[in-house]
Every structure is written in structure tokens, then in C-alpha cells.
């Protein structure tokens, strides 16, 4: 704010910069994430499939345990095979267990491959955001007056171009994507647990 000159007073060249509230900043970050919604939706879809594969692996392990128990204890409940696909009656217990083990390994390999693809997608998305934001900031700096550069130190401007842009990238990667992933995981796991045993 520039103070009017009065006898004995000095002129303050600092401008009063309005500060936005935290809610307003979060809304701006969400709007920025919406600009890259295609990449965010891809990452979200990959994370959802990862959760489903994790549940599939747990279900197969449970199936193997139930089958072994049924073989050891004759009066125990027969295992519930997914999609009604039961192995042929002519198969030996060892062959059936080997089939279940092979399915578990296949699910684990698919999960690791998809986890790698998801990491690449997240890195690509965040790098696009960083490049675009730095370009926008540089564009903005080109249109500012010389008075702005006289009032602000070069280190402060460089910090805005690098540090603040990196902070925005961290918010999208470490907050928006992670929070949505956690919510999806909780919803899927809760639905799965309720389908298994509601009171438990």
C-alpha cells in the first residue's frame, strides 16, 4: 500500500497483496486438477483396478485355504468357487491347489505390472502440470511492469516459478490423487467385507 506523503513520513512502496483463504486455495487447486481430468480419471481407473486385483488375490488365497480345509476335514463346508467355475472332479487335490497357486501368481504379476503403469501415469500427469504451470507463470511475468521487478527480489520471483509450482504439483499428486484413491479403496474393501460377513 502506498502511503500519502506527509512531512516527516516516508513512502512505502510495498503493495498490499490480498491473501486468499485456505478454502479458496483448495478450490483453485481442484479447478486446476479438473483441467487435467483425463489424466486424473486414468490414474483413478488404474488405482481402482489395482484395488480389485488386490481383493482378487486375497479371495484366491482364501479359496485355497478353504479347499485345503475341506480336504482335511470331511465335514467342513465346501469352498465357494468364483463364477461357479469348479475344477473337474477327476483332478487330484494337488492339481487343484497348483491351479489356485498359478492364479494367485498371475494376479500378483498383473498387479505389479499395473502398479508400474500407474506410477508412469502419475509421473506423466504431474510433469505435464509442472510444465504448463511454469509456462503460465513465465507468461504472466512477461506482462508485468518494471515496477514489479524493482519491488521484488530475483530470489523471490525464482521461488515462485520453481518452489510454488512444485508445491502445486505435490498437492495434486500427494493430496487429490491420494485422497480419491483412499476413498475408492475404502469403498471397495467395505463392500467386499459386507458381502462376506455383515456383523463381522
PDB file of C-alpha atoms in Angstrom:
ATOM      1  CA  UNK A   1       0.000   0.000   0.000  1.00  0.00           C
ATOM      2  CA  UNK A   2       1.374   3.432  -0.947  1.00  0.00           C
ATOM      3  CA  UNK A   3       1.094   5.917   1.891  1.00  0.00           C
ATOM      4  CA  UNK A   4       0.466   9.535   1.030  1.00  0.00           C
ATOM      5  CA  UNK A   5       3.496  11.753   1.583  1.00  0.00           C
ATOM      6  CA  UNK A   6       3.309  13.831   4.722  1.00  0.00           C
ATOM      7  CA  UNK A   7       6.012  15.866   6.410  1.00  0.00           C
ATOM      8  CA  UNK A   8       8.410  13.526   8.149  1.00  0.00           C
ATOM      9  CA  UNK A   9       6.897  10.361   6.661  1.00  0.00           C
ATOM     10  CA  UNK A  10       8.474   8.126   4.092  1.00  0.00           C
ATOM     11  CA  UNK A  11       6.837   6.499   1.125  1.00  0.00           C
ATOM     12  CA  UNK A  12       6.164   2.811   1.403  1.00  0.00           C
ATOM     13  CA  UNK A  13       6.467   1.136  -1.981  1.00  0.00           C
ATOM     14  CA  UNK A  14       5.096  -2.206  -0.823  1.00  0.00           C
ATOM     15  CA  UNK A  15       1.755  -3.088  -2.325  1.00  0.00           C
ATOM     16  CA  UNK A  16      -0.946  -4.707  -0.247  1.00  0.00           C
ATOM     17  CA  UNK A  17      -1.419  -8.126  -1.768  1.00  0.00           C
ATOM     18  CA  UNK A  18      -4.784  -9.706  -0.934  1.00  0.00           C
ATOM     19  CA  UNK A  19      -4.366 -13.102   0.696  1.00  0.00           C
ATOM     20  CA  UNK A  20      -6.745 -15.869  -0.287  1.00  0.00           C
ATOM     21  CA  UNK A  21      -8.274 -18.154   2.303  1.00  0.00           C
ATOM     22  CA  UNK A  22      -7.365 -21.817   2.500  1.00  0.00           C
ATOM     23  CA  UNK A  23     -10.766 -22.795   1.113  1.00  0.00           C
ATOM     24  CA  UNK A  24     -10.249 -20.535  -1.889  1.00  0.00           C
ATOM     25  CA  UNK A  25      -6.803 -22.013  -2.496  1.00  0.00           C
ATOM     26  CA  UNK A  26      -8.178 -25.557  -2.318  1.00  0.00           C
ATOM     27  CA  UNK A  27     -10.908 -24.621  -4.797  1.00  0.00           C
ATOM     28  CA  UNK A  28      -8.282 -23.251  -7.168  1.00  0.00           C
ATOM     29  CA  UNK A  29      -6.241 -26.442  -6.833  1.00  0.00           C
ATOM     30  CA  UNK A  30      -9.324 -28.565  -7.550  1.00  0.00           C
ATOM     31  CA  UNK A  31     -10.077 -26.411 -10.588  1.00  0.00           C
ATOM     32  CA  UNK A  32      -6.513 -26.960 -11.765  1.00  0.00           C
ATOM     33  CA  UNK A  33      -6.949 -30.711 -11.297  1.00  0.00           C
ATOM     34  CA  UNK A  34     -10.151 -30.509 -13.341  1.00  0.00           C
ATOM     35  CA  UNK A  35      -8.142 -29.065 -16.240  1.00  0.00           C
ATOM     36  CA  UNK A  36      -6.247 -32.351 -16.303  1.00  0.00           C
ATOM     37  CA  UNK A  37      -9.276 -34.527 -15.622  1.00  0.00           C
ATOM     38  CA  UNK A  38      -8.459 -37.016 -18.399  1.00  0.00           C
ATOM     39  CA  UNK A  39      -5.149 -37.916 -16.768  1.00  0.00           C
ATOM     40  CA  UNK A  40      -6.718 -37.906 -13.302  1.00  0.00           C
ATOM     41  CA  UNK A  41      -9.510 -40.242 -14.439  1.00  0.00           C
ATOM     42  CA  UNK A  42      -6.936 -42.598 -15.993  1.00  0.00           C
ATOM     43  CA  UNK A  43      -4.944 -42.699 -12.751  1.00  0.00           C
ATOM     44  CA  UNK A  44      -8.133 -43.220 -10.741  1.00  0.00           C
ATOM     45  CA  UNK A  45      -9.214 -46.092 -13.012  1.00  0.00           C
ATOM     46  CA  UNK A  46      -5.819 -47.744 -12.656  1.00  0.00           C
ATOM     47  CA  UNK A  47      -5.936 -47.411  -8.870  1.00  0.00           C
ATOM     48  CA  UNK A  48      -9.438 -48.910  -8.822  1.00  0.00           C
ATOM     49  CA  UNK A  49      -8.305 -51.914 -10.860  1.00  0.00           C
ATOM     50  CA  UNK A  50      -5.323 -52.302  -8.508  1.00  0.00           C
ATOM     51  CA  UNK A  51      -7.701 -52.471  -5.540  1.00  0.00           C
ATOM     52  CA  UNK A  52      -9.846 -55.053  -7.333  1.00  0.00           C
ATOM     53  CA  UNK A  53      -6.786 -57.138  -8.173  1.00  0.00           C
ATOM     54  CA  UNK A  54      -5.694 -56.971  -4.552  1.00  0.00           C
ATOM     55  CA  UNK A  55      -9.112 -58.231  -3.498  1.00  0.00           C
ATOM     56  CA  UNK A  56      -8.899 -60.944  -6.140  1.00  0.00           C
ATOM     57  CA  UNK A  57      -5.573 -62.118  -4.757  1.00  0.00           C
ATOM     58  CA  UNK A  58      -6.967 -62.208  -1.220  1.00  0.00           C
ATOM     59  CA  UNK A  59     -10.028 -64.100  -2.431  1.00  0.00           C
ATOM     60  CA  UNK A  60      -7.864 -66.697  -4.174  1.00  0.00           C
ATOM     61  CA  UNK A  61      -5.777 -67.196  -1.044  1.00  0.00           C
ATOM     62  CA  UNK A  62      -8.982 -67.692   0.941  1.00  0.00           C
ATOM     63  CA  UNK A  63     -10.208 -70.127  -1.698  1.00  0.00           C
ATOM     64  CA  UNK A  64      -7.016 -72.173  -1.389  1.00  0.00           C
ATOM     65  CA  UNK A  65      -7.324 -72.262   2.404  1.00  0.00           C
ATOM     66  CA  UNK A  66     -10.979 -73.305   2.211  1.00  0.00           C
ATOM     67  CA  UNK A  67     -10.146 -76.043  -0.286  1.00  0.00           C
ATOM     68  CA  UNK A  68      -7.327 -77.413   1.878  1.00  0.00           C
ATOM     69  CA  UNK A  69      -9.577 -77.370   4.929  1.00  0.00           C
ATOM     70  CA  UNK A  70     -12.302 -79.193   3.022  1.00  0.00           C
ATOM     71  CA  UNK A  71      -9.790 -81.845   2.007  1.00  0.00           C
ATOM     72  CA  UNK A  72      -8.502 -82.288   5.562  1.00  0.00           C
ATOM     73  CA  UNK A  73     -11.855 -82.049   7.377  1.00  0.00           C
ATOM     74  CA  UNK A  74     -14.507 -84.073   5.627  1.00  0.00           C
ATOM     75  CA  UNK A  75     -17.395 -82.356   7.390  1.00  0.00           C
ATOM     76  CA  UNK A  76     -16.278 -78.785   6.619  1.00  0.00           C
ATOM     77  CA  UNK A  77     -18.070 -76.517   4.173  1.00  0.00           C
ATOM     78  CA  UNK A  78     -17.075 -76.913   0.553  1.00  0.00           C
ATOM     79  CA  UNK A  79     -15.213 -73.926  -0.941  1.00  0.00           C
ATOM     80  CA  UNK A  80     -17.174 -71.411  -2.982  1.00  0.00           C
ATOM     81  CA  UNK A  81     -15.545 -71.253  -6.403  1.00  0.00           C
ATOM     82  CA  UNK A  82     -15.737 -67.861  -8.162  1.00  0.00           C
ATOM     83  CA  UNK A  83     -18.212 -67.575 -11.035  1.00  0.00           C
ATOM     84  CA  UNK A  84     -19.180 -71.197 -10.427  1.00  0.00           C
ATOM     85  CA  UNK A  85     -16.054 -72.434 -12.227  1.00  0.00           C
ATOM     86  CA  UNK A  86     -15.217 -75.613 -10.362  1.00  0.00           C
ATOM     87  CA  UNK A  87     -12.242 -77.768 -11.385  1.00  0.00           C
ATOM     88  CA  UNK A  88     -13.010 -81.170 -12.923  1.00  0.00           C
ATOM     89  CA  UNK A  89     -13.769 -83.942 -10.441  1.00  0.00           C
ATOM     90  CA  UNK A  90     -11.015 -86.070 -11.954  1.00  0.00           C
ATOM     91  CA  UNK A  91      -8.335 -83.612 -10.814  1.00  0.00           C
ATOM     92  CA  UNK A  92      -6.254 -84.502  -7.796  1.00  0.00           C
ATOM     93  CA  UNK A  93      -6.154 -82.116  -4.799  1.00  0.00           C
ATOM     94  CA  UNK A  94      -2.549 -81.242  -5.682  1.00  0.00           C
ATOM     95  CA  UNK A  95      -3.521 -80.242  -9.230  1.00  0.00           C
ATOM     96  CA  UNK A  96      -6.353 -78.090  -7.897  1.00  0.00           C
ATOM     97  CA  UNK A  97      -4.052 -76.356  -5.408  1.00  0.00           C
ATOM     98  CA  UNK A  98      -1.496 -75.802  -8.173  1.00  0.00           C
ATOM     99  CA  UNK A  99      -4.200 -74.165 -10.274  1.00  0.00           C
ATOM    100  CA  UNK A 100      -5.163 -71.836  -7.426  1.00  0.00           C
ATOM    101  CA  UNK A 101      -1.475 -71.033  -6.809  1.00  0.00           C
ATOM    102  CA  UNK A 102      -0.936 -70.272 -10.502  1.00  0.00           C
ATOM    103  CA  UNK A 103      -3.931 -67.907 -10.447  1.00  0.00           C
ATOM    104  CA  UNK A 104      -2.511 -66.140  -7.386  1.00  0.00           C
ATOM    105  CA  UNK A 105       0.845 -65.681  -9.134  1.00  0.00           C
ATOM    106  CA  UNK A 106      -0.894 -64.409 -12.298  1.00  0.00           C
ATOM    107  CA  UNK A 107      -2.892 -61.868 -10.293  1.00  0.00           C
ATOM    108  CA  UNK A 108       0.277 -60.736  -8.484  1.00  0.00           C
ATOM    109  CA  UNK A 109       2.131 -60.271 -11.785  1.00  0.00           C
ATOM    110  CA  UNK A 110      -0.786 -58.318 -13.267  1.00  0.00           C
ATOM    111  CA  UNK A 111      -0.966 -56.188 -10.118  1.00  0.00           C
ATOM    112  CA  UNK A 112       2.750 -55.340 -10.255  1.00  0.00           C
ATOM    113  CA  UNK A 113       2.586 -54.516 -13.963  1.00  0.00           C
ATOM    114  CA  UNK A 114      -0.437 -52.266 -13.429  1.00  0.00           C
ATOM    115  CA  UNK A 115       1.245 -50.614 -10.426  1.00  0.00           C
ATOM    116  CA  UNK A 116       4.173 -49.743 -12.699  1.00  0.00           C
ATOM    117  CA  UNK A 117       1.802 -48.345 -15.347  1.00  0.00           C
ATOM    118  CA  UNK A 118       0.008 -46.300 -12.681  1.00  0.00           C
ATOM    119  CA  UNK A 119       3.306 -44.864 -11.438  1.00  0.00           C
ATOM    120  CA  UNK A 120       4.222 -43.872 -15.000  1.00  0.00           C
ATOM    121  CA  UNK A 121       0.786 -42.287 -15.499  1.00  0.00           C
ATOM    122  CA  UNK A 122       1.085 -40.271 -12.272  1.00  0.00           C
ATOM    123  CA  UNK A 123       4.595 -39.092 -13.173  1.00  0.00           C
ATOM    124  CA  UNK A 124       3.487 -38.110 -16.671  1.00  0.00           C
ATOM    125  CA  UNK A 125       0.444 -36.242 -15.335  1.00  0.00           C
ATOM    126  CA  UNK A 126       2.404 -34.305 -12.729  1.00  0.00           C
ATOM    127  CA  UNK A 127       5.138 -33.383 -15.204  1.00  0.00           C
ATOM    128  CA  UNK A 128       2.539 -32.031 -17.627  1.00  0.00           C
ATOM    129  CA  UNK A 129       1.126 -29.926 -14.815  1.00  0.00           C
ATOM    130  CA  UNK A 130       4.569 -28.612 -13.835  1.00  0.00           C
ATOM    131  CA  UNK A 131       5.482 -27.679 -17.416  1.00  0.00           C
ATOM    132  CA  UNK A 132       2.142 -25.952 -18.021  1.00  0.00           C
ATOM    133  CA  UNK A 133       2.209 -24.049 -14.730  1.00  0.00           C
ATOM    134  CA  UNK A 134       5.760 -22.821 -15.249  1.00  0.00           C
ATOM    135  CA  UNK A 135       4.805 -21.723 -18.742  1.00  0.00           C
ATOM    136  CA  UNK A 136       1.796 -19.851 -17.336  1.00  0.00           C
ATOM    137  CA  UNK A 137       3.917 -18.182 -14.663  1.00  0.00           C
ATOM    138  CA  UNK A 138       6.542 -17.168 -17.219  1.00  0.00           C
ATOM    139  CA  UNK A 139       3.767 -15.824 -19.449  1.00  0.00           C
ATOM    140  CA  UNK A 140       2.494 -13.766 -16.541  1.00  0.00           C
ATOM    141  CA  UNK A 141       5.968 -12.402 -15.746  1.00  0.00           C
ATOM    142  CA  UNK A 142       6.312 -11.175 -19.318  1.00  0.00           C
ATOM    143  CA  UNK A 143       3.270  -8.943 -18.884  1.00  0.00           C
ATOM    144  CA  UNK A 144       4.252  -7.387 -15.555  1.00  0.00           C
ATOM    145  CA  UNK A 145       5.578  -3.855 -15.300  1.00  0.00           C
ATOM    146  CA  UNK A 146       9.146  -2.901 -14.463  1.00  0.00           C
ATOM    147  CA  UNK A 147       7.947  -1.589 -11.103  1.00  0.00           C
ATOM    148  CA  UNK A 148       7.091  -5.143 -10.090  1.00  0.00           C
ATOM    149  CA  UNK A 149      10.652  -6.318 -10.736  1.00  0.00           C
ATOM    150  CA  UNK A 150      12.031  -3.268  -8.945  1.00  0.00           C
ATOM    151  CA  UNK A 151       9.974  -4.034  -5.831  1.00  0.00           C
ATOM    152  CA  UNK A 152      10.582  -7.795  -5.661  1.00  0.00           C
ATOM    153  CA  UNK A 153      13.891  -9.570  -5.329  1.00  0.00           C
ATOM    154  CA  UNK A 154      15.000 -12.004  -8.006  1.00  0.00           C
ATOM    155  CA  UNK A 155      15.172 -14.846  -5.470  1.00  0.00           C
ATOM    156  CA  UNK A 156      11.522 -14.352  -4.556  1.00  0.00           C
ATOM    157  CA  UNK A 157      10.455 -14.442  -8.201  1.00  0.00           C
ATOM    158  CA  UNK A 158      12.519 -17.551  -8.922  1.00  0.00           C
ATOM    159  CA  UNK A 159      10.993 -19.223  -5.863  1.00  0.00           C
ATOM    160  CA  UNK A 160       7.519 -18.518  -7.255  1.00  0.00           C
ATOM    161  CA  UNK A 161       8.420 -20.072 -10.583  1.00  0.00           C
ATOM    162  CA  UNK A 162      10.034 -23.183  -9.089  1.00  0.00           C
ATOM    163  CA  UNK A 163       9.002 -23.750  -5.471  1.00  0.00           C
ATOM    164  CA  UNK A 164       5.352 -22.752  -5.665  1.00  0.00           C
ATOM    165  CA  UNK A 165       4.795 -24.687  -8.887  1.00  0.00           C
ATOM    166  CA  UNK A 166       6.374 -27.735  -7.255  1.00  0.00           C
ATOM    167  CA  UNK A 167       4.079 -27.267  -4.249  1.00  0.00           C
ATOM    168  CA  UNK A 168       1.054 -27.289  -6.557  1.00  0.00           C
ATOM    169  CA  UNK A 169       2.322 -30.480  -8.204  1.00  0.00           C
ATOM    170  CA  UNK A 170       2.755 -32.073  -4.783  1.00  0.00           C
ATOM    171  CA  UNK A 171      -0.795 -31.077  -3.838  1.00  0.00           C
ATOM    172  CA  UNK A 172      -2.292 -32.721  -6.915  1.00  0.00           C
ATOM    173  CA  UNK A 173      -0.108 -35.820  -6.652  1.00  0.00           C
ATOM    174  CA  UNK A 174       0.015 -36.232  -2.884  1.00  0.00           C
ATOM    175  CA  UNK A 175      -3.407 -34.914  -1.884  1.00  0.00           C
ATOM    176  CA  UNK A 176      -6.023 -35.028  -4.628  1.00  0.00           C
ATOM    177  CA  UNK A 177      -4.988 -38.330  -6.221  1.00  0.00           C
ATOM    178  CA  UNK A 178      -4.117 -39.997  -2.916  1.00  0.00           C
ATOM    179  CA  UNK A 179      -7.328 -38.933  -1.154  1.00  0.00           C
ATOM    180  CA  UNK A 180      -9.504 -40.138  -4.036  1.00  0.00           C
ATOM    181  CA  UNK A 181      -7.551 -43.410  -4.158  1.00  0.00           C
ATOM    182  CA  UNK A 182      -8.019 -43.964  -0.423  1.00  0.00           C
ATOM    183  CA  UNK A 183     -11.749 -43.245  -0.670  1.00  0.00           C
ATOM    184  CA  UNK A 184     -12.158 -45.680  -3.560  1.00  0.00           C
ATOM    185  CA  UNK A 185     -10.146 -48.329  -1.685  1.00  0.00           C
ATOM    186  CA  UNK A 186     -12.255 -47.905   1.448  1.00  0.00           C
ATOM    187  CA  UNK A 187     -15.482 -48.162  -0.536  1.00  0.00           C
ATOM    188  CA  UNK A 188     -14.376 -51.319  -2.393  1.00  0.00           C
ATOM    189  CA  UNK A 189     -12.984 -53.051   0.706  1.00  0.00           C
ATOM    190  CA  UNK A 190     -16.060 -52.145   2.750  1.00  0.00           C
ATOM    191  CA  UNK A 191     -18.377 -53.532   0.078  1.00  0.00           C
ATOM    192  CA  UNK A 192     -16.292 -56.711  -0.086  1.00  0.00           C
ATOM    193  CA  UNK A 193     -16.283 -57.199   3.696  1.00  0.00           C
ATOM    194  CA  UNK A 194     -20.026 -56.610   3.924  1.00  0.00           C
ATOM    195  CA  UNK A 195     -20.570 -59.191   1.209  1.00  0.00           C
ATOM    196  CA  UNK A 196     -18.537 -61.736   3.203  1.00  0.00           C
ATOM    197  CA  UNK A 197     -19.959 -61.224   6.699  1.00  0.00           C
ATOM    198  CA  UNK A 198     -22.024 -58.209   7.736  1.00  0.00           C
ATOM    199  CA  UNK A 199     -21.838 -58.492  11.580  1.00  0.00           C
ATOM    200  CA  UNK A 200     -18.077 -59.127  11.498  1.00  0.00           C
TER     201      UNK A 200
END
